[in-house]
Coordinates of C-alpha atoms and ligand atoms in Angstrom, one line a residue:
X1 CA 0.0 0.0 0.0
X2 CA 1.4 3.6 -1.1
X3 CA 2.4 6.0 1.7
X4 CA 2.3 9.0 0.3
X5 CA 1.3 10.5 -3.2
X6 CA 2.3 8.8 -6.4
X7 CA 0.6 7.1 -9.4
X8 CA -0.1 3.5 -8.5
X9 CA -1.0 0.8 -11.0
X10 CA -4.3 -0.1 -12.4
X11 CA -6.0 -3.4 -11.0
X12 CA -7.7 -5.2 -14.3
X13 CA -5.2 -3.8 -17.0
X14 CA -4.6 -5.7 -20.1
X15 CA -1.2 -4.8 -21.9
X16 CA -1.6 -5.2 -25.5
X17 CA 1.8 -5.7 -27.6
X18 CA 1.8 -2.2 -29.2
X19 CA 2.0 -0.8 -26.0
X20 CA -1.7 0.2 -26.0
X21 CA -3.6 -1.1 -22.7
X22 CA -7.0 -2.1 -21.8
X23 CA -8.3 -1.4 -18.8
X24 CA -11.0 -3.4 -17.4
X25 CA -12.3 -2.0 -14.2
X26 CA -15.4 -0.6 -15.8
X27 CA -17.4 -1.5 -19.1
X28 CA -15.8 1.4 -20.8
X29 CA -13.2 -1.1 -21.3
X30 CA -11.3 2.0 -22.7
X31 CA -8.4 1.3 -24.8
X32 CA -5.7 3.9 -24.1
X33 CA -2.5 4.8 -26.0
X34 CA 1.1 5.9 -23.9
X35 CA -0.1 9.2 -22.2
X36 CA -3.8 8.6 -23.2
X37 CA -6.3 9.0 -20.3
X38 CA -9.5 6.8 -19.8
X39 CA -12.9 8.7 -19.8
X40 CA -13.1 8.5 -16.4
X41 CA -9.6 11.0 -16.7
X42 CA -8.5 8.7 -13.4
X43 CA -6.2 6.3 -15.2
X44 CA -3.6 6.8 -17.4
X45 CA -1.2 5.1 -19.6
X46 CA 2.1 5.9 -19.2
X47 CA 4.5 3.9 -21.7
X48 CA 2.6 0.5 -21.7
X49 CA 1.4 0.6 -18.0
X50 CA -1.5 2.0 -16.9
X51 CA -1.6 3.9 -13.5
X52 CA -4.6 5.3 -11.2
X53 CA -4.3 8.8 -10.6
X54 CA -6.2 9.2 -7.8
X55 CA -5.3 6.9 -5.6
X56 CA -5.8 8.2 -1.8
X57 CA -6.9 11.6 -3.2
X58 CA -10.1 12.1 -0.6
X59 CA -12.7 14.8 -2.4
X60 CA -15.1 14.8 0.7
X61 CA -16.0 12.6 3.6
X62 CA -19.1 13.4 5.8
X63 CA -20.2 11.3 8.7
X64 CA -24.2 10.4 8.4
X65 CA -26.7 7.7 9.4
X66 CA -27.0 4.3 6.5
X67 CA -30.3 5.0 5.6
X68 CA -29.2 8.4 3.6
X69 CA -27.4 6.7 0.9
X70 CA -30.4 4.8 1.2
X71 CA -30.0 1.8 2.5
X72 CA -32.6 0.3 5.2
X73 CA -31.6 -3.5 5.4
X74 CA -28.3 -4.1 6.6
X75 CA -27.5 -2.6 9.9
X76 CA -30.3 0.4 9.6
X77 CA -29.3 2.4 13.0
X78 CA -25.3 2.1 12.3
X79 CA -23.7 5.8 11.2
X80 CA -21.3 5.5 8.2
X81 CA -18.2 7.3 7.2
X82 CA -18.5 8.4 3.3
X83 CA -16.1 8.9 1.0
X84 CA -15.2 9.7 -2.2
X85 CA -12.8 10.7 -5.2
X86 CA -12.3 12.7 -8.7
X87 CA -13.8 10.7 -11.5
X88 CA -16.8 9.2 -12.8
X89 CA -17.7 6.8 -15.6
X90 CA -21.3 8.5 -16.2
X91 CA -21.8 12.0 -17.4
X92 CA -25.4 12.3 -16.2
X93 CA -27.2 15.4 -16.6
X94 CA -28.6 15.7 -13.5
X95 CA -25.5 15.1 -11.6
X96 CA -25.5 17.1 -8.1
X97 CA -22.0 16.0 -7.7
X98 CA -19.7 17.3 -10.3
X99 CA -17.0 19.2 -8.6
X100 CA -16.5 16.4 -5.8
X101 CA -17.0 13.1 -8.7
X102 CA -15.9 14.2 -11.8
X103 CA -13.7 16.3 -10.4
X104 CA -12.0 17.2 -14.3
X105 CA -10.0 20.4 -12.9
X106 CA -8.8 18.5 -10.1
X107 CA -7.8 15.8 -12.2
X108 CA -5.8 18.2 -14.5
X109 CA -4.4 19.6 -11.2
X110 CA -3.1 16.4 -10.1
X111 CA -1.9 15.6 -13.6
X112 CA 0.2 18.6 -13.8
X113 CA 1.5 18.0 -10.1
X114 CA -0.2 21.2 -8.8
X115 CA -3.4 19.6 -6.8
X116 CA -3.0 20.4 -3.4
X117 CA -6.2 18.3 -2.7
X118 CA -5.9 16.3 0.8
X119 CA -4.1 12.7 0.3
X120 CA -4.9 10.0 3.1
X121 CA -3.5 6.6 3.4
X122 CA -5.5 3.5 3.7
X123 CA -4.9 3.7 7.2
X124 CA -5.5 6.5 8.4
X125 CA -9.2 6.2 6.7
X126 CA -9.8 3.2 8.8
X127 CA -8.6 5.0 11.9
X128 CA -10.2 8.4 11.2
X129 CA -13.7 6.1 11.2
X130 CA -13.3 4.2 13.9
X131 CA -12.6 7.7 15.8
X132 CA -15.7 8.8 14.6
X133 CA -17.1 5.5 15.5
X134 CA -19.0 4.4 13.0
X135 CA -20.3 0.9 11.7
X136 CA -18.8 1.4 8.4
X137 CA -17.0 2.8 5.5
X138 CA -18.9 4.1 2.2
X139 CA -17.5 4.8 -1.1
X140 CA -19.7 7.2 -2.6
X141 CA -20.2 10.1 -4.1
X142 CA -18.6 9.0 -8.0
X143 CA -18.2 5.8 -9.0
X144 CA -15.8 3.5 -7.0
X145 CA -14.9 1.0 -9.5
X146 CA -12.8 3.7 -11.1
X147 CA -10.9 4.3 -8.0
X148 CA -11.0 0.4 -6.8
X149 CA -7.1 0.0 -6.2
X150 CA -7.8 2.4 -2.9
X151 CA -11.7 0.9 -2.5
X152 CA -9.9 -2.8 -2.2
X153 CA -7.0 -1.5 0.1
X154 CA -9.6 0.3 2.4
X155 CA -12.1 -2.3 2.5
X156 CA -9.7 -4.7 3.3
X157 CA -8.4 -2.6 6.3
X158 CA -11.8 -2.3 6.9
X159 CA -13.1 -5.4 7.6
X160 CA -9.9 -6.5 9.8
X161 CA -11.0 -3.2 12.2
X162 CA -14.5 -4.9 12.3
X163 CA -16.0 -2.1 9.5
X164 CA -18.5 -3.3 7.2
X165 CA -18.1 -1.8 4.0
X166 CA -20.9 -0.1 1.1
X167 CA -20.3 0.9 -2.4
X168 CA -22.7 3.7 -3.6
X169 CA -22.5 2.4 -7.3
X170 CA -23.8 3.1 -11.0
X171 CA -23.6 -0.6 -11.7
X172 CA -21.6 0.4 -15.0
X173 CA -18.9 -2.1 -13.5
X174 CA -17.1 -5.3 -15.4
X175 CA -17.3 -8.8 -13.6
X176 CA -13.7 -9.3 -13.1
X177 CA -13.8 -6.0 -10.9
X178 CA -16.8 -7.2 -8.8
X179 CA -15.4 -10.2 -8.3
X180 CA -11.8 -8.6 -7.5
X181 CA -14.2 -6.9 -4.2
X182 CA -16.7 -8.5 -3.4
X183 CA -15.2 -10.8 -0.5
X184 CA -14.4 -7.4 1.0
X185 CA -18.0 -5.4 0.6
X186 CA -20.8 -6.1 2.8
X187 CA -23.5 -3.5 0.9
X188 CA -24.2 -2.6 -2.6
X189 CA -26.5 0.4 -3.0
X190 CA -27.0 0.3 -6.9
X191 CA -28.9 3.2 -9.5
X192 CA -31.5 1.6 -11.6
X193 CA -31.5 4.8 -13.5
X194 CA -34.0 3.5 -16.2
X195 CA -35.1 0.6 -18.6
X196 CA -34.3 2.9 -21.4
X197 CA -31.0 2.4 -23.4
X198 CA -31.4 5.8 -25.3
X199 CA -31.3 7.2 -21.3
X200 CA -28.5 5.2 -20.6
X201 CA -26.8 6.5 -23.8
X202 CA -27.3 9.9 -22.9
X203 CA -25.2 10.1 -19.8
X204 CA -22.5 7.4 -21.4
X205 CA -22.7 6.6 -24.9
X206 CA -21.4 2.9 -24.4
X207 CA -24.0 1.5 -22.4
X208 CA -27.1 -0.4 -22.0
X209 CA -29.7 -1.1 -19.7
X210 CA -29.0 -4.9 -20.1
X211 CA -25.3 -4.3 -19.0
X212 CA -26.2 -2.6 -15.7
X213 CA -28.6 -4.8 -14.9
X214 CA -26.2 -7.8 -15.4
X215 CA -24.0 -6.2 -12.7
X216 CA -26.4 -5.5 -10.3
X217 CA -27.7 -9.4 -11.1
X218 CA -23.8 -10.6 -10.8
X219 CA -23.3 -8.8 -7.2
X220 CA -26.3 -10.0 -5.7
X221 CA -25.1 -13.8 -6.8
X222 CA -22.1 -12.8 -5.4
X223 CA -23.6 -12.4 -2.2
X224 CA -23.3 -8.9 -1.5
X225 CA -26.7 -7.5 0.2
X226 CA -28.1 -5.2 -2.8
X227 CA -30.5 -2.5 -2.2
X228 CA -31.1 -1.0 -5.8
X229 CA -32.4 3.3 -6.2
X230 CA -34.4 4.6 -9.1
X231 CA -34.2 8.6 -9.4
X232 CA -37.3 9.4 -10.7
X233 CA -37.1 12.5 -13.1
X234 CA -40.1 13.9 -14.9
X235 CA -40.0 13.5 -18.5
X236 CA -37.4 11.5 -18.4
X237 CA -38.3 7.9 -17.0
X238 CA -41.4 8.5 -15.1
X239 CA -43.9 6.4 -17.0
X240 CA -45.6 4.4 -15.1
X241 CA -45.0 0.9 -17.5
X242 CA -41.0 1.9 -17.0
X243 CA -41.5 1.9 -13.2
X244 CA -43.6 -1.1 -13.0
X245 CA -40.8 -2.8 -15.1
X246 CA -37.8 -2.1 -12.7
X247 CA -40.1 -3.1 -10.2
X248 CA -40.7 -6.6 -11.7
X249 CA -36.7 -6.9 -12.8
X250 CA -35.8 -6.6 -8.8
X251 CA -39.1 -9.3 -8.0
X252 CA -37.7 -11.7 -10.5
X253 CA -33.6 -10.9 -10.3
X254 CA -33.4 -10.1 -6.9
X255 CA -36.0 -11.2 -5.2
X256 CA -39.1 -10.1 -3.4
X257 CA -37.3 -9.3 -0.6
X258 CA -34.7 -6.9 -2.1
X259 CA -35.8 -3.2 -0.9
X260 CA -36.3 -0.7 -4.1
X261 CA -36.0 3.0 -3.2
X262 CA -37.5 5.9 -5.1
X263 CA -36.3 9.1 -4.8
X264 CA -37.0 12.4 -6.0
X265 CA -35.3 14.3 -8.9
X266 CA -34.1 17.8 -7.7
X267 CA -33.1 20.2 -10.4
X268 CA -29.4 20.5 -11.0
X269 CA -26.9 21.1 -13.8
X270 CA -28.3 20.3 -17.4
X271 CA -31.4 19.3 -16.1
X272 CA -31.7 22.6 -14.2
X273 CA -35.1 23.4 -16.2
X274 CA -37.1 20.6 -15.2
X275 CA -38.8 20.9 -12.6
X276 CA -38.7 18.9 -9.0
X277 CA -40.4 15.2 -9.5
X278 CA -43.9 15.7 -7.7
X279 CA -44.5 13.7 -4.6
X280 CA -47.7 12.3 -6.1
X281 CA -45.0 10.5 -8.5
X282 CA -42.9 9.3 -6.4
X283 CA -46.2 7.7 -4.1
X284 CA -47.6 6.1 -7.4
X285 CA -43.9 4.6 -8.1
X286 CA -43.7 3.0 -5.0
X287 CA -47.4 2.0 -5.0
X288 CA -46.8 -0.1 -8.0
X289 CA -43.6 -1.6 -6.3
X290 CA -45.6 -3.2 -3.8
X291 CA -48.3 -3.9 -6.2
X292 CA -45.9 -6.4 -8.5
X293 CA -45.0 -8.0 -5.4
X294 CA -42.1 -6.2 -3.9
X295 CA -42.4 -6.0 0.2
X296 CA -39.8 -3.4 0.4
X297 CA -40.2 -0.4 -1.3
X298 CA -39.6 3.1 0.2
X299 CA -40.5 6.5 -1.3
X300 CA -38.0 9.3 -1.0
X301 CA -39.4 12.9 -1.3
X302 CA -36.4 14.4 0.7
X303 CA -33.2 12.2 -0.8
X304 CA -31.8 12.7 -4.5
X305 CA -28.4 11.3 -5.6
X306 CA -25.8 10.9 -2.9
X307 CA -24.3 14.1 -1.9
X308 CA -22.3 15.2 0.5
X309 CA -24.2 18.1 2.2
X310 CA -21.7 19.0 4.8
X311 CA -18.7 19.8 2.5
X312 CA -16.5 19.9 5.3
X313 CA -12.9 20.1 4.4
X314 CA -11.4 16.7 4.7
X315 CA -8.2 18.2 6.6
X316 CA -11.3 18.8 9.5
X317 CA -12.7 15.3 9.7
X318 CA -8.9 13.9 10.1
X319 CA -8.0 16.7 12.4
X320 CA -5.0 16.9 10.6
X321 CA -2.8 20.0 9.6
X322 CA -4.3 21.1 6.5
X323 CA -1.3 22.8 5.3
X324 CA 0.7 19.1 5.1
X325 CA -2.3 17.3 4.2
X326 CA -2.7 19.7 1.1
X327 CA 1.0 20.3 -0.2
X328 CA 1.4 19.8 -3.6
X329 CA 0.9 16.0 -4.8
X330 CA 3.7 15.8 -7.0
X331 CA 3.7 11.6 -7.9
X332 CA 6.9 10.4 -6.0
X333 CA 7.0 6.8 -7.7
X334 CA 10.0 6.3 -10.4
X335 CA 7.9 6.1 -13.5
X336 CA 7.0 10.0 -13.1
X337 CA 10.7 11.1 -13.5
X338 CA 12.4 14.0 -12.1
X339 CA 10.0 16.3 -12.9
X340 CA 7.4 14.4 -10.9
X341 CA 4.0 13.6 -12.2
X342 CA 3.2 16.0 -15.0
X343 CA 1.1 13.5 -17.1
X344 CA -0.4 16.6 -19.3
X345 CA 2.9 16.5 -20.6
X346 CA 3.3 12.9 -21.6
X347 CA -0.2 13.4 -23.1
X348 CA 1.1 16.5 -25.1
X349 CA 4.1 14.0 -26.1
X350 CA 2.1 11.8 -27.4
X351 CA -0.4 14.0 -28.9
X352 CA -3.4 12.5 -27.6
X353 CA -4.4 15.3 -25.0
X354 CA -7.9 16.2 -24.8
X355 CA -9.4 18.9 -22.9
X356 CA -13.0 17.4 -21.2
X357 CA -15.8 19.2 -20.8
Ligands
LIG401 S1 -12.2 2.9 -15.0 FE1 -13.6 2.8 -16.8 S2 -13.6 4.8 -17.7 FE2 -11.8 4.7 -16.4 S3 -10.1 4.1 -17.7 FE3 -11.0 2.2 -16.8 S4 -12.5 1.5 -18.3 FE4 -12.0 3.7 -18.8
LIG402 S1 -25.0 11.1 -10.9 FE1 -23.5 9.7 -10.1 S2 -23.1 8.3 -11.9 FE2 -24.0 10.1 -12.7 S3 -22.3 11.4 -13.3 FE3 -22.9 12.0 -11.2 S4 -21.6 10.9 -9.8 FE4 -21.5 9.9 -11.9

């Protein structure tokens, strides 16, 4: 495990002979050239070996009771410790959480060696929750498949402290990466954003409902305890026959007894002029939930996605000195050369750098 800030190698990559690699943590499976970055901008390729950038880089943490990510079955009254980095698979367009998941500037900024973003070992994560004493750990907040090489070390901490773990996920996640964690996570709380490939493609243009259902399907045979969400956003994928189809996926996939949440669509970024989904909505979801069968089904008119509300600085949770948290995360590992990390530069080299918006 690293102990301090450098660029440390993909989990799942697949070295091809011409120096290209795949990486296979998500079902991108993006294909990246020497300085090439993957969509998520959180792994790179660096002359045939491809690194995580983000690795121990902490965008928030906020301390908060299991039932807001939501989760209601597994140990309901325990407080959690979430967490979360830069970099998301998903571009939805009603994301609440840009700047703390996809996180592009502070990707950059790491990139060129100027983030001063707080880095935390595996450690003192564990510690810093049991201090706060909580039941568990949550990665949350983006998507933790694209940050799994510090996911796995955490959990694994985790779990020898007597911390459950929970993974706040988009279910856009390969097989070889769920099966790489799941001896080490306890909870999946899984979006069901729709039954609608055209939605799907709209927020990543590889995708397919079939795909993220497959995941979901694969973690719960897995046996990790699944609770699955459906945002409900007007216009979007609020008919009813949608609704009462995600509802009969989780009675036939998952079971009777796996608890469905619906939650409300608050307006936010490119979806800023829709309105807020009415309550009525969100009733008449849930009421066909239990109508095909399903015994747990929970309407949210106060929770959206997963946010972090507090925004505390992360320096404050660890009660560390922010100044040394934050100095600048130059990489320190061999690969990054004297001039430590500036991958922008490698991408220049190599011609392939381009600026996401
Ligand atoms: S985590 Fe997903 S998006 Fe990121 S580089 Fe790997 S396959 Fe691509
Ligand atoms: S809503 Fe979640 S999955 Fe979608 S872009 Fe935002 S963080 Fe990623």
């Amino acid at each position: 495990m690293a102990d301090h800030y450098q660029l440390v190698e993909s989990l799942l990559q697949q070295p091809l002979e011409n120096g290209d690699v795949v990486c296979n943590l998500c079902l991108w499976r993006c294909r990246l050239r020497h300085g090439q970055r993957g969509f998520c901008q959180a792994h790179v390729n660096r002359n045939g070996t491809l690194y995580n950038l983000s690795y121990g880089i902490i965008s928030a943490i906020e301390v908060e009771s299991i039932r807001n990510k939501p989760v209601y079955h597994f140990q309901p009254d325990s407080q959690i410790m979430s967490i979360g980095s830069y970099g998301c698979n998903f571009r939805c367009k009603g994301c609440h959480n840009l700047e703390i998941s996809w996180g592009v500037e502070a990707l950059d900024k790491l990139a060129k060696g100027q983030s001063t973003d707080a880095w935390v070992s595996p450690g003192q994560i564990v510690e810093t929750a049991l201090k706060h004493e909580v039941g568990g750990i949550a990665f949350t907040y983006s998507e933790p498949a694209v940050w799994l090489e510090y996911v796995l070390d955490v959990s694994k901490l985790a779990h020898e402290a007597g911390l459950f773990t929970l993974y706040v996920s988009n279910s856009f996640v390969t097989d070889e990466a769920l099966e790489l964690i799941a001896p080490h996570l306890d909870v999946l709380c899984s979006d069901i954003k729709s039954l609608s490939d055209e939605f799907y493609k709209d927020i990543c243009p590889v995708s397919t409902v079939d795909q993220v259902l497959a995941s979901i399907k694969k973690a719960h045979d897995l046996g990790v305890h699944v609770e699955t969400r459906t945002n409900v956003i007007p216009g979007k994928n609020d008919d009813p026959r949608e609704l009462r189809a995600i509802a009969e996926w989780i009675r036939d996939n998952l079971g009777a007894d796996s608890p469905w949440h619906v939650t409300k669509f608050f307006p936010a970024y490119q979806l800023s002029h829709l309105p807020a989904t009415p309550n009525a909505i969100i009733d008449e979801a849930a009421a066909t939930g239990r109508e095909v069968g399903l015994k747990h089904v929970y309407a949210h008119t106060d929770i959206s996605c997963d946010c972090a509300t507090e925004n505390m600085p992360v320096a404050a949770w660890l009660e560390m000195d922010a100044g040394a948290m934050n100095e600048v995360n130059q990489c320190a590992a061999s690969c990054c050369g004297d001039e430590g990390i500036l991958v922008k530069k490698f991408e220049k080299e190599a011609g392939v750098f381009v600026e996401v918006s």
